[in-house]
Short mmCIF file of C-alpha atoms in Angstrom, two decimals:
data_model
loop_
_atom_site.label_atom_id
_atom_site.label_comp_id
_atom_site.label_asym_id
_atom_site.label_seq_id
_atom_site.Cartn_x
_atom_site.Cartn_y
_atom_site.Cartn_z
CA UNK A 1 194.20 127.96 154.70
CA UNK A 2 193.60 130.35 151.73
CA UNK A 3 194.86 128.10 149.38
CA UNK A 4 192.45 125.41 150.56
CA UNK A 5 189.61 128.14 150.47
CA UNK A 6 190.53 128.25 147.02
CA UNK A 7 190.18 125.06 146.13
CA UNK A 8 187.30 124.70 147.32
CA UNK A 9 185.51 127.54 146.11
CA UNK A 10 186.37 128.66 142.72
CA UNK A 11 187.13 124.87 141.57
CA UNK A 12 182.97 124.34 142.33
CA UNK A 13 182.39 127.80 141.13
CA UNK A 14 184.01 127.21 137.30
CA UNK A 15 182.44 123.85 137.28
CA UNK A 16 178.61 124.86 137.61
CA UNK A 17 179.56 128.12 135.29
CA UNK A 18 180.84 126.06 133.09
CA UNK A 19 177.81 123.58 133.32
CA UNK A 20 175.71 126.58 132.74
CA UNK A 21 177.51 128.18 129.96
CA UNK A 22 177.88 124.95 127.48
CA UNK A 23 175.26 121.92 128.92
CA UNK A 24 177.51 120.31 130.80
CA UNK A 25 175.79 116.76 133.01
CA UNK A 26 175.39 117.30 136.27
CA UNK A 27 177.27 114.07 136.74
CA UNK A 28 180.41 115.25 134.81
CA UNK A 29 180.18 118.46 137.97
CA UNK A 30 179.88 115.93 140.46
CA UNK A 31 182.95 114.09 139.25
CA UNK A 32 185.16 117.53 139.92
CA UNK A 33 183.44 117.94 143.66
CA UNK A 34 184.15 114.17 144.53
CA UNK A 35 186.45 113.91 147.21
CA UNK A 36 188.95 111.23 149.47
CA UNK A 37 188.88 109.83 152.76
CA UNK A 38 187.41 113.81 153.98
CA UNK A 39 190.46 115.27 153.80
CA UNK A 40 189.23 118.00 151.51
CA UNK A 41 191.48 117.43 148.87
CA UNK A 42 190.44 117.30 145.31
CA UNK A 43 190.75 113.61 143.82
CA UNK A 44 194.11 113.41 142.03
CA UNK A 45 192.83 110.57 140.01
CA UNK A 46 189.87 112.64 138.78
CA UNK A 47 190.20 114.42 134.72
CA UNK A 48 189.99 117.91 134.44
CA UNK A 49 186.32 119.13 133.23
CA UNK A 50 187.23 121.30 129.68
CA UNK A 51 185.13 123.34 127.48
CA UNK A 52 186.91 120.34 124.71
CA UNK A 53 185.61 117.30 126.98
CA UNK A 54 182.05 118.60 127.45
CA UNK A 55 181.80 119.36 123.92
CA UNK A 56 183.02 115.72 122.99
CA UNK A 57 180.27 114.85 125.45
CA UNK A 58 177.49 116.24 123.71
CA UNK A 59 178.78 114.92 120.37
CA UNK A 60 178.93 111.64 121.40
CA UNK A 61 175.27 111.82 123.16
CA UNK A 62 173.74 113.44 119.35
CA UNK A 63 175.31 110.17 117.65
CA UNK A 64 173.74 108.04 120.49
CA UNK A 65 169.95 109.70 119.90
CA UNK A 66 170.88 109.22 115.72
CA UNK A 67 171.14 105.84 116.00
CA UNK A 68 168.11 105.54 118.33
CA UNK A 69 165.81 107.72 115.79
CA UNK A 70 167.25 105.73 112.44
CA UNK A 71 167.01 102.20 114.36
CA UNK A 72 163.00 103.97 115.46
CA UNK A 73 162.06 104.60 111.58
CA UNK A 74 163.17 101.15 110.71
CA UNK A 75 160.81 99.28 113.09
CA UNK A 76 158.32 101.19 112.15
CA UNK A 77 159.01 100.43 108.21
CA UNK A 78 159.00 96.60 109.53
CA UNK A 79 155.82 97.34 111.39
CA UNK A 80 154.03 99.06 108.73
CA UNK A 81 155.21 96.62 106.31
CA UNK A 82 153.55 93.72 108.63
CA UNK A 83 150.56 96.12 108.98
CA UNK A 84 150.06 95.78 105.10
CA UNK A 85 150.62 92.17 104.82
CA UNK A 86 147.81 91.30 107.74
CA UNK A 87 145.53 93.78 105.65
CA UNK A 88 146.04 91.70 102.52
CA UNK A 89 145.18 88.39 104.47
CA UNK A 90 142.37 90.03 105.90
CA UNK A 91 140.71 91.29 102.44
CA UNK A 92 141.09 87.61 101.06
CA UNK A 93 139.67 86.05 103.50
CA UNK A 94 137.42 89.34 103.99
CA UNK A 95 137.15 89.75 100.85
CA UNK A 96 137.99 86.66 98.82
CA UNK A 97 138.88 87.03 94.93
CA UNK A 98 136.17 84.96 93.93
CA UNK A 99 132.98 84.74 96.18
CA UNK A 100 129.43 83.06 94.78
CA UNK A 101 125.80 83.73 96.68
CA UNK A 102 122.03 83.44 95.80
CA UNK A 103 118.96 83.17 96.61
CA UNK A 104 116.36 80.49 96.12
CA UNK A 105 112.50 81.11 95.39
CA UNK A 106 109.46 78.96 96.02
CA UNK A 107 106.61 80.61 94.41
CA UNK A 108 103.02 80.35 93.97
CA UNK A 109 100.98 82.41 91.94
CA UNK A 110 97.20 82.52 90.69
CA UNK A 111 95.55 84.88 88.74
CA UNK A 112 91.78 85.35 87.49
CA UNK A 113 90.06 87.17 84.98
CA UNK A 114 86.62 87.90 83.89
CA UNK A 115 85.24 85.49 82.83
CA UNK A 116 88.48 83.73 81.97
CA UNK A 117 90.09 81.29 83.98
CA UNK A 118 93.55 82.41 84.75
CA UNK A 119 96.52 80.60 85.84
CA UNK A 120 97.71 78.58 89.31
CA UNK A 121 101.21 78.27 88.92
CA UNK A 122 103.88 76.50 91.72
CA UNK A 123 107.33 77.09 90.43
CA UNK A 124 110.68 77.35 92.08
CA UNK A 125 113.81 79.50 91.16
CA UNK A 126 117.51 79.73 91.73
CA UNK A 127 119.67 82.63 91.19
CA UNK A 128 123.84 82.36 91.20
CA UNK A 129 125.68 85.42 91.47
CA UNK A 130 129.82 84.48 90.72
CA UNK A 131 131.62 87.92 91.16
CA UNK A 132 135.48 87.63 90.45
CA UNK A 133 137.68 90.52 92.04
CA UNK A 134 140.20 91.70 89.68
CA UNK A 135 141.97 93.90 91.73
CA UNK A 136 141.45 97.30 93.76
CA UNK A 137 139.37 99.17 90.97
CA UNK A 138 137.71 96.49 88.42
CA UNK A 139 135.69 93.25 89.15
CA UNK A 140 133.47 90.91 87.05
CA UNK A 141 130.36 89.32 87.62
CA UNK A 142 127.70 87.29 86.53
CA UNK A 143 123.87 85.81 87.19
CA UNK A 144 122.34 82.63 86.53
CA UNK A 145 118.79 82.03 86.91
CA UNK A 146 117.10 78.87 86.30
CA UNK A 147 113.21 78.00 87.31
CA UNK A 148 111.13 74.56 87.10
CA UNK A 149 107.58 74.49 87.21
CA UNK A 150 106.43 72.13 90.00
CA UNK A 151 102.71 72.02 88.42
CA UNK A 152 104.18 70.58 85.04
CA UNK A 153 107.60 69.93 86.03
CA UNK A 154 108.92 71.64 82.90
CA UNK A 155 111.86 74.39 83.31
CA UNK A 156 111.02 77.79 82.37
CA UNK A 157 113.22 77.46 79.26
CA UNK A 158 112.92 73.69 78.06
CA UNK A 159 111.42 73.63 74.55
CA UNK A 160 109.34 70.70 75.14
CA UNK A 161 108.62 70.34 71.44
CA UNK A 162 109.60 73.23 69.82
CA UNK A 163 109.37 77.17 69.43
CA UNK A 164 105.60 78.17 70.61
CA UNK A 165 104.59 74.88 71.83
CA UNK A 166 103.18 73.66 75.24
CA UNK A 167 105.70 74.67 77.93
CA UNK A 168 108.56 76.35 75.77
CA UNK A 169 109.81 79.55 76.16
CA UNK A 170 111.08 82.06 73.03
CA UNK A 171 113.97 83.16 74.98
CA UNK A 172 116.35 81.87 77.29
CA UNK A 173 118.25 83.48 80.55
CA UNK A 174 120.58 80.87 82.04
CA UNK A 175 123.13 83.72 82.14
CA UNK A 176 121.14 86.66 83.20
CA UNK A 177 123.79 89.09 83.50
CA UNK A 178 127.60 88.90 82.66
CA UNK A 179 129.51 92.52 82.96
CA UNK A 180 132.84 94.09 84.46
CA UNK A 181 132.43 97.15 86.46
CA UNK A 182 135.04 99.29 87.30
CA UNK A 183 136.43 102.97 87.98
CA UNK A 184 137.69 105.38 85.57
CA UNK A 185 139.03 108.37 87.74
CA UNK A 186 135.90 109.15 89.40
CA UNK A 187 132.75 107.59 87.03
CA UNK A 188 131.79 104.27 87.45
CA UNK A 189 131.66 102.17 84.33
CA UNK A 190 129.35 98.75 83.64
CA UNK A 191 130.24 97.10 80.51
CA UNK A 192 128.36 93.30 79.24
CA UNK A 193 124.82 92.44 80.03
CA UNK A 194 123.63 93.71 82.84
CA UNK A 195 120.11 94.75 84.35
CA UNK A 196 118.56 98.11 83.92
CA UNK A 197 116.47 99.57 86.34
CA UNK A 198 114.65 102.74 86.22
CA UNK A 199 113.46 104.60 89.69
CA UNK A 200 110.97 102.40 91.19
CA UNK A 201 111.28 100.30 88.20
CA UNK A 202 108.51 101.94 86.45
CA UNK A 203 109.53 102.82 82.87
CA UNK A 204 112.49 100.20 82.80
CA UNK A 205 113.22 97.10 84.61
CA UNK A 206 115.57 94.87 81.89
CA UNK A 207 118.32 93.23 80.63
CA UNK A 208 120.72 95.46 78.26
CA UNK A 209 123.79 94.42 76.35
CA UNK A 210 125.69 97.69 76.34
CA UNK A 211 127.87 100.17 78.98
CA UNK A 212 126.87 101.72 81.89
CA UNK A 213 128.87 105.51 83.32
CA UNK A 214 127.66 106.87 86.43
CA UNK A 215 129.06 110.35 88.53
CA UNK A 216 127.87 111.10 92.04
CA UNK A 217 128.35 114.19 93.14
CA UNK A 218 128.50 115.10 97.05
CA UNK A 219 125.22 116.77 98.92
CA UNK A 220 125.03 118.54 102.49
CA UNK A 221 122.49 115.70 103.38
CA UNK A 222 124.98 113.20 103.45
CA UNK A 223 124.12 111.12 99.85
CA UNK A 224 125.30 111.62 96.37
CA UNK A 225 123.28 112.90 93.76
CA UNK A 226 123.71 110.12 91.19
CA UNK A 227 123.17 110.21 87.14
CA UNK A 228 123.93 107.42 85.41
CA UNK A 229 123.55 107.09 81.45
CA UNK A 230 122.91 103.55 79.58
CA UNK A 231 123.34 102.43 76.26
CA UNK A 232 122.71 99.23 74.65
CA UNK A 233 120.96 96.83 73.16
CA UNK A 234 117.28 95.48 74.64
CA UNK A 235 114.53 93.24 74.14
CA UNK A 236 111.16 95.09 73.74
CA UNK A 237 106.70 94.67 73.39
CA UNK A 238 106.63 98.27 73.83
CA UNK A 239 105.55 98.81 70.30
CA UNK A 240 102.56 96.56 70.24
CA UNK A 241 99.52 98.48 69.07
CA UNK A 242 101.14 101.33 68.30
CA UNK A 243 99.71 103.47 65.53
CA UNK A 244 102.78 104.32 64.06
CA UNK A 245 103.89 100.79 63.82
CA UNK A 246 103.56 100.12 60.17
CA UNK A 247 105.64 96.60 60.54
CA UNK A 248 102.48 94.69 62.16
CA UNK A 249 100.43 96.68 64.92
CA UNK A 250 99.21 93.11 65.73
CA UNK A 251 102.10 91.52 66.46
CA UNK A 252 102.10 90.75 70.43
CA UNK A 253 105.54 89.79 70.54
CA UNK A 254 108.87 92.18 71.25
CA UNK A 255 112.16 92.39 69.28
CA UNK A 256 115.29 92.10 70.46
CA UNK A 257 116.37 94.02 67.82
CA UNK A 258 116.02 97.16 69.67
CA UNK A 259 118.52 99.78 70.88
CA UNK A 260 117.96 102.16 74.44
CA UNK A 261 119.23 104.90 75.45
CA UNK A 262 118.63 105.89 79.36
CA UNK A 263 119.53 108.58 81.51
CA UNK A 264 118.48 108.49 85.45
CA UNK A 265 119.04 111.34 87.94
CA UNK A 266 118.46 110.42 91.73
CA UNK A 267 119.06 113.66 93.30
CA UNK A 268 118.64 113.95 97.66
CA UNK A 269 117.04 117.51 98.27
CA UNK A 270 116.68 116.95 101.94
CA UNK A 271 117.32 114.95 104.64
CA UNK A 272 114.71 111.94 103.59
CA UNK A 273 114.00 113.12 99.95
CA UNK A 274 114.96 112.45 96.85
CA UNK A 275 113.77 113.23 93.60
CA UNK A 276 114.34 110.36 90.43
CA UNK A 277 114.12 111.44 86.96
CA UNK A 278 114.72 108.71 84.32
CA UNK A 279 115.05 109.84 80.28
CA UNK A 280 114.84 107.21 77.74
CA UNK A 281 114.74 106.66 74.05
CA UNK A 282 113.87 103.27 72.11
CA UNK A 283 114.71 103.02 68.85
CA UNK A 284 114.12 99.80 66.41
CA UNK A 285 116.47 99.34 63.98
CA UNK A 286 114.60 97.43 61.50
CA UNK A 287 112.48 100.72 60.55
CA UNK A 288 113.73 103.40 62.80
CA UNK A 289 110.43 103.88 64.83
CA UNK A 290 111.34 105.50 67.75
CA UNK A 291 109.87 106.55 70.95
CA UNK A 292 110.87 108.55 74.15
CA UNK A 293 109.45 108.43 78.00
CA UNK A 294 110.39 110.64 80.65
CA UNK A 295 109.02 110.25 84.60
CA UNK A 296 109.23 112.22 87.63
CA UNK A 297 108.84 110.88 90.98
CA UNK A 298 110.19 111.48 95.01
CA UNK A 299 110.44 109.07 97.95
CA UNK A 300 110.41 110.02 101.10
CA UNK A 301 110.59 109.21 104.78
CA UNK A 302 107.24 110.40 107.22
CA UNK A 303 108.86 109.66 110.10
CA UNK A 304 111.13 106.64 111.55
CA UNK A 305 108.90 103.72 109.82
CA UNK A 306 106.64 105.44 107.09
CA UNK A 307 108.23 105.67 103.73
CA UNK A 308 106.19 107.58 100.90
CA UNK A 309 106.79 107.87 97.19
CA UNK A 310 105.30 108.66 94.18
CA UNK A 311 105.74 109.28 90.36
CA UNK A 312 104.17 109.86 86.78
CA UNK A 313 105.46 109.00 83.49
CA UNK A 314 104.70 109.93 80.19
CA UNK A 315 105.59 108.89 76.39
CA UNK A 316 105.31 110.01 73.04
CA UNK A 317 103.33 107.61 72.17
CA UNK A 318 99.75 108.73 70.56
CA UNK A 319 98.13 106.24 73.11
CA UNK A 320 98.18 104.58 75.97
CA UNK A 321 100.76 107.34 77.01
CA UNK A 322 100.48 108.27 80.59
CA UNK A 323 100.93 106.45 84.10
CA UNK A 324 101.20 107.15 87.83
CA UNK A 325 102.08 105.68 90.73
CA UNK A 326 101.75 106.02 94.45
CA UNK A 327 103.25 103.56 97.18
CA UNK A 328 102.87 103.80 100.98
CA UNK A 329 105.33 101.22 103.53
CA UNK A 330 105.28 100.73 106.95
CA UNK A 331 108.64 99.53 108.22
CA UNK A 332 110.94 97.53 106.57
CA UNK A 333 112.00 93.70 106.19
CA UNK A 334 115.33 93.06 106.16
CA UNK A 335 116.69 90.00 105.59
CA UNK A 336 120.18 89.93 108.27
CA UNK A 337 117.35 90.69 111.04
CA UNK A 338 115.17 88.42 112.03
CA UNK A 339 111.77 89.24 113.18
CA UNK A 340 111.48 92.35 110.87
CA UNK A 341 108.84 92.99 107.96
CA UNK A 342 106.85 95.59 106.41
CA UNK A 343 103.72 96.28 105.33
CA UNK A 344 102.93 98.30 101.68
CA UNK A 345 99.93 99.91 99.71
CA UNK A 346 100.53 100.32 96.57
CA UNK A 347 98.08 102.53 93.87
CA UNK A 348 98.42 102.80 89.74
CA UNK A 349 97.06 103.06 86.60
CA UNK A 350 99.90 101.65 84.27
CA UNK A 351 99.52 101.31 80.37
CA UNK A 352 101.14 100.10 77.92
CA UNK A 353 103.11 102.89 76.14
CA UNK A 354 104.91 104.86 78.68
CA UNK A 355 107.38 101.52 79.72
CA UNK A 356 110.09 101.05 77.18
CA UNK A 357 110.49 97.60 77.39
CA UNK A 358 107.26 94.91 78.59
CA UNK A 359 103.77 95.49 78.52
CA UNK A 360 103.02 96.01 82.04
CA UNK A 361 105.38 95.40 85.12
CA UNK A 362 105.35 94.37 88.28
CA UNK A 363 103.88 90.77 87.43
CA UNK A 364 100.47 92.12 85.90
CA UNK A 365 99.33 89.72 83.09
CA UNK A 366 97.68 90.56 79.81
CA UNK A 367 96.66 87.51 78.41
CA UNK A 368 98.01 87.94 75.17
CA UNK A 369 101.61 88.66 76.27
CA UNK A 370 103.96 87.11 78.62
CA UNK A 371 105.37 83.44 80.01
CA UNK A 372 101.56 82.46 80.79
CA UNK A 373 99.88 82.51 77.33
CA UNK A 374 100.21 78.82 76.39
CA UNK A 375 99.06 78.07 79.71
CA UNK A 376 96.28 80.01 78.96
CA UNK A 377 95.21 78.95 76.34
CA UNK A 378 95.52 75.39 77.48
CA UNK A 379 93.23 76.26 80.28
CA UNK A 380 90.62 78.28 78.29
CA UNK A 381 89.67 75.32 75.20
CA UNK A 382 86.71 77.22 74.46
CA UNK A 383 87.89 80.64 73.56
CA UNK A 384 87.34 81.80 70.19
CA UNK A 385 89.64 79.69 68.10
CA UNK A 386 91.41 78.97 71.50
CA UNK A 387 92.98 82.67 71.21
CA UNK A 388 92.23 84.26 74.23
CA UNK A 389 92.29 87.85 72.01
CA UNK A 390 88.88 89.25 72.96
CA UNK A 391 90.89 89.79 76.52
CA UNK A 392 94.21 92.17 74.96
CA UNK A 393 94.31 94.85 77.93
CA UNK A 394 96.11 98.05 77.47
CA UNK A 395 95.81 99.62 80.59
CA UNK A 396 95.90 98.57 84.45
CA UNK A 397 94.29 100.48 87.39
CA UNK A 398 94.19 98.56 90.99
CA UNK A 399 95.76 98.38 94.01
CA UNK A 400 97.95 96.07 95.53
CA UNK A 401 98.50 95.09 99.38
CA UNK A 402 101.36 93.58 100.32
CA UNK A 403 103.72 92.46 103.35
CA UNK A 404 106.72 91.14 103.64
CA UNK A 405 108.07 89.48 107.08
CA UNK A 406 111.48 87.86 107.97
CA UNK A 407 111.01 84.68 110.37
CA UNK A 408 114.77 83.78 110.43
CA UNK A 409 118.10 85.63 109.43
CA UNK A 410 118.35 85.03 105.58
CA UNK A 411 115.09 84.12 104.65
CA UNK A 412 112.12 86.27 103.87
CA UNK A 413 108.22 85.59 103.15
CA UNK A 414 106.61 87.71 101.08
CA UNK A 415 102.94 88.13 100.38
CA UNK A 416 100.43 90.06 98.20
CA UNK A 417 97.44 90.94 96.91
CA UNK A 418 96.88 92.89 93.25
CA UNK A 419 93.15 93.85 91.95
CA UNK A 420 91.52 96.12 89.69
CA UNK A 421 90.49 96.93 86.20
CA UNK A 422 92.20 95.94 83.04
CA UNK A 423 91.31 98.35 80.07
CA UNK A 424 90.30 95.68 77.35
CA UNK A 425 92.55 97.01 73.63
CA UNK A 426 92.18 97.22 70.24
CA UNK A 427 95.34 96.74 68.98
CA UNK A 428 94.47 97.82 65.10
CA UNK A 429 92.84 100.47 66.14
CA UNK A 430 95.70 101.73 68.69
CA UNK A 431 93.00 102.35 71.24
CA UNK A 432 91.19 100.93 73.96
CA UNK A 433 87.67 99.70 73.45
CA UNK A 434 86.16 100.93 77.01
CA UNK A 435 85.38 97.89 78.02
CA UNK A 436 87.00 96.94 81.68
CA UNK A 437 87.67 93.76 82.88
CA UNK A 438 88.59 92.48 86.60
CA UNK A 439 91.61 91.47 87.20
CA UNK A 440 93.38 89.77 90.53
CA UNK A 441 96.43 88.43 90.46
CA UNK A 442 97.89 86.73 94.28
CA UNK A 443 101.47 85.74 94.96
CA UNK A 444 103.23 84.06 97.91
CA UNK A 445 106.93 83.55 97.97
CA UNK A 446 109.39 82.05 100.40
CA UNK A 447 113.01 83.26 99.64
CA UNK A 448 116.29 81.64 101.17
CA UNK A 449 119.44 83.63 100.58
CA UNK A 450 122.93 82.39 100.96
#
């Protein structure tokens, strides 16, 4: 009897203590306790338990989760691997190396001034956009704009018998733009032809053959504060009428022999403000005249639909060297949803001087400048010697209503009103005259994009 006691207490005892001491499995204890037929006697069969055989166990049982976390980290190599491949697919077809959209434009426009009859234009327009992915950091891209006239059925830029004649053009744009943009560590860089806008395009709004570097730098509202500096070469009227102009004062037409300089600042300063400064400096190279224009204007959001902004410029030209600015929108049209539009207010007084590159933006017509003149003068047989120069205008101050309304995804209709004065200008004298003439110029314009 004692010696079965013994077995069958200290043999259980060293088996858990053991199991305690070194990690042994419960199933290697329950091999020691297993009995025969209930007799009580220990299983003859059965392998001693050994501090040697438990720690063979737990060797073999490391190896075993080894293998399972090296086989792990190769399936998920295979899986990140496939991960990267479907994200490849997905930016081509995303995201395709070389993608091409546009827009087209039917457009009619009519303008009238005092006691000169003005133009009635019907024209339509295409514009191709090919951009051609490089790879991650650089891309290139181009424009292509082409118009025909639908009252005359000229294009914009057929001769059609020569320089200056009926329905020519002295300049051509069948490849608007043409640049590569790119990163360099953290600037963005814009080198070819490309189109330079000041804020709001007041003081700039043209093509430049040059480079393009612009930083942003992070806000607490959310938006970079963006500078970007330009430098190139531009086509330019800005020196018409200028008293320092000792080339020809009278000459109406711009040079393209003209190099810009331009340095813009949008800076956010709240939630919905921002502040735009644009710097610029035009220099002819035939004679080194030069002149600089600096403006200062803000935008800013009202509430959820009303948009504000505003802005002054000034030159250092002797005249015709100051304009402002002030725009009020309700809502906005965008084209990817339907049923949206807006409707705008716009108030200026623009002149001459303070842009750097046309005579007046925003589609206001001097009659001595621009794509209209022959048209013009075609219209107006009994001007003085069919010139229509008793109406040069220096200056603009109106208004202009607009409103813009999306009927389907991807189109847009846009409609407005401009009227006001145009300050009448001598161009010898470098001055206006003081006489103000009425101008109104009306657009409507259906635009498809695809």
């Amino acid at each position: 009897m004692k010696k079965n006691f013994l077995a069958y207490g200290l043999v259980p005892a060293l088996a858990l203590g053991t199991y305690g001491t070194v990690g042994a499995q419960p199933l290697a204890a329950a091999n020691v306790m297993s009995e025969q037929g209930g007799t009580g006697q220990v299983a003859a069969a059965a392998e001693p338990v050994t501090q040697e055989s438990l720690q063979t166990l737990h060797k073999e049982l490391e190896q075993q989760l080894y293998q399972a976390q090296e086989l792990q980290k190769r399936l998920n190599a295979q899986l990140g691997s496939l991960e990267k491949r479907m994200t490849k697919v997905e930016k081509k077809t995303n995201e395709p190396r070389v993608d091409i959209h546009g827009y087209g434009r039917f457009r009619w426009d009519k303008q009238h001034f005092t006691d000169f009859k003005g133009t009635n234009r019907k024209s339509v327009w295409l514009n191709l956009f090919v951009n051609h992915r490089i790879n991650e950091r650089w891309s290139f891209h181009s424009e292509h704009e082409f118009e025909n006239s639908l009252s005359t059925n000229h294009g914009a830029y057929e001769p059609d018998g020569g320089f200056e004649k009926p329905g020519g053009k002295k300049y051509s744009r069948p490849v608007l733009q043409l640049y590569a943009d790119g990163r360099v560590g953290d600037v963005n860089v814009k080198l070819g032809r490309y189109y330079l806008q000041s804020p709001y395009k007041f003081t700039f709004d043209e093509k430049i053959d040059g480079w393009q570097a612009s930083y942003g730098i992070p806000t607490r509202w959310g938006r970079k504060a963006n500078f970007t500096l330009n430098s190139g070469n531009t086509y330019s009227k800005v020196f018409y009428g200028d008293t320092e102009n000792k080339l020809d004062i009278w000459a109406e037409g711009g040079s393209g022999n003209v190099r810009v300089l331009s340095l813009i600042g949008e800076i956010p300063v709240a939630k919905n403000t921002n502040i735009n400064t644009h710097y610029g400096r035009i220099t002819r190279r035939n004679d080194n005249l030069r002149r600089k224009t600096f403006s200062l204007g803000f935008d800013t959001k009202l509430n959820r639909d009303l948009k504000f902004w505003a802005a002054l410029a000034k030159s250092d030209s002797n005249s015709l060297n100051k304009s402002h600015v002030l725009q009020l929108q309700y809502k906005e049209a965008r084209a990817d949803i339907p049923g949206s539009f807006d409707i705008y207010v716009k108030k200026y007084l623009q002149r001459g001087h303070t842009g750097m590159t046309n005579w007046f933006n925003d589609d206001i017509v001097d009659p001595t400048h621009g794509d209209y003149i022959e048209e013009l003068k075609q219209q107006n047989p009994d001007a003085p010697d069919n010139k229509p120069w008793q109406y040069r205008a220096g200056e603009f101050n109106g208004i202009r209503i607009g409103a813009d309304f999306v009927p389907v995804r991807n189109t847009k209709l846009l409609v407005n009103y401009t009227f006001g004065k145009q300050g009448l200008f001598d161009a010898g004298q470098g001055k206006l005259t003081g006489k103000r003439n009425h101008y109104s110029f009306f657009r409507t314009q259906w635009e498809v994009y695809f």
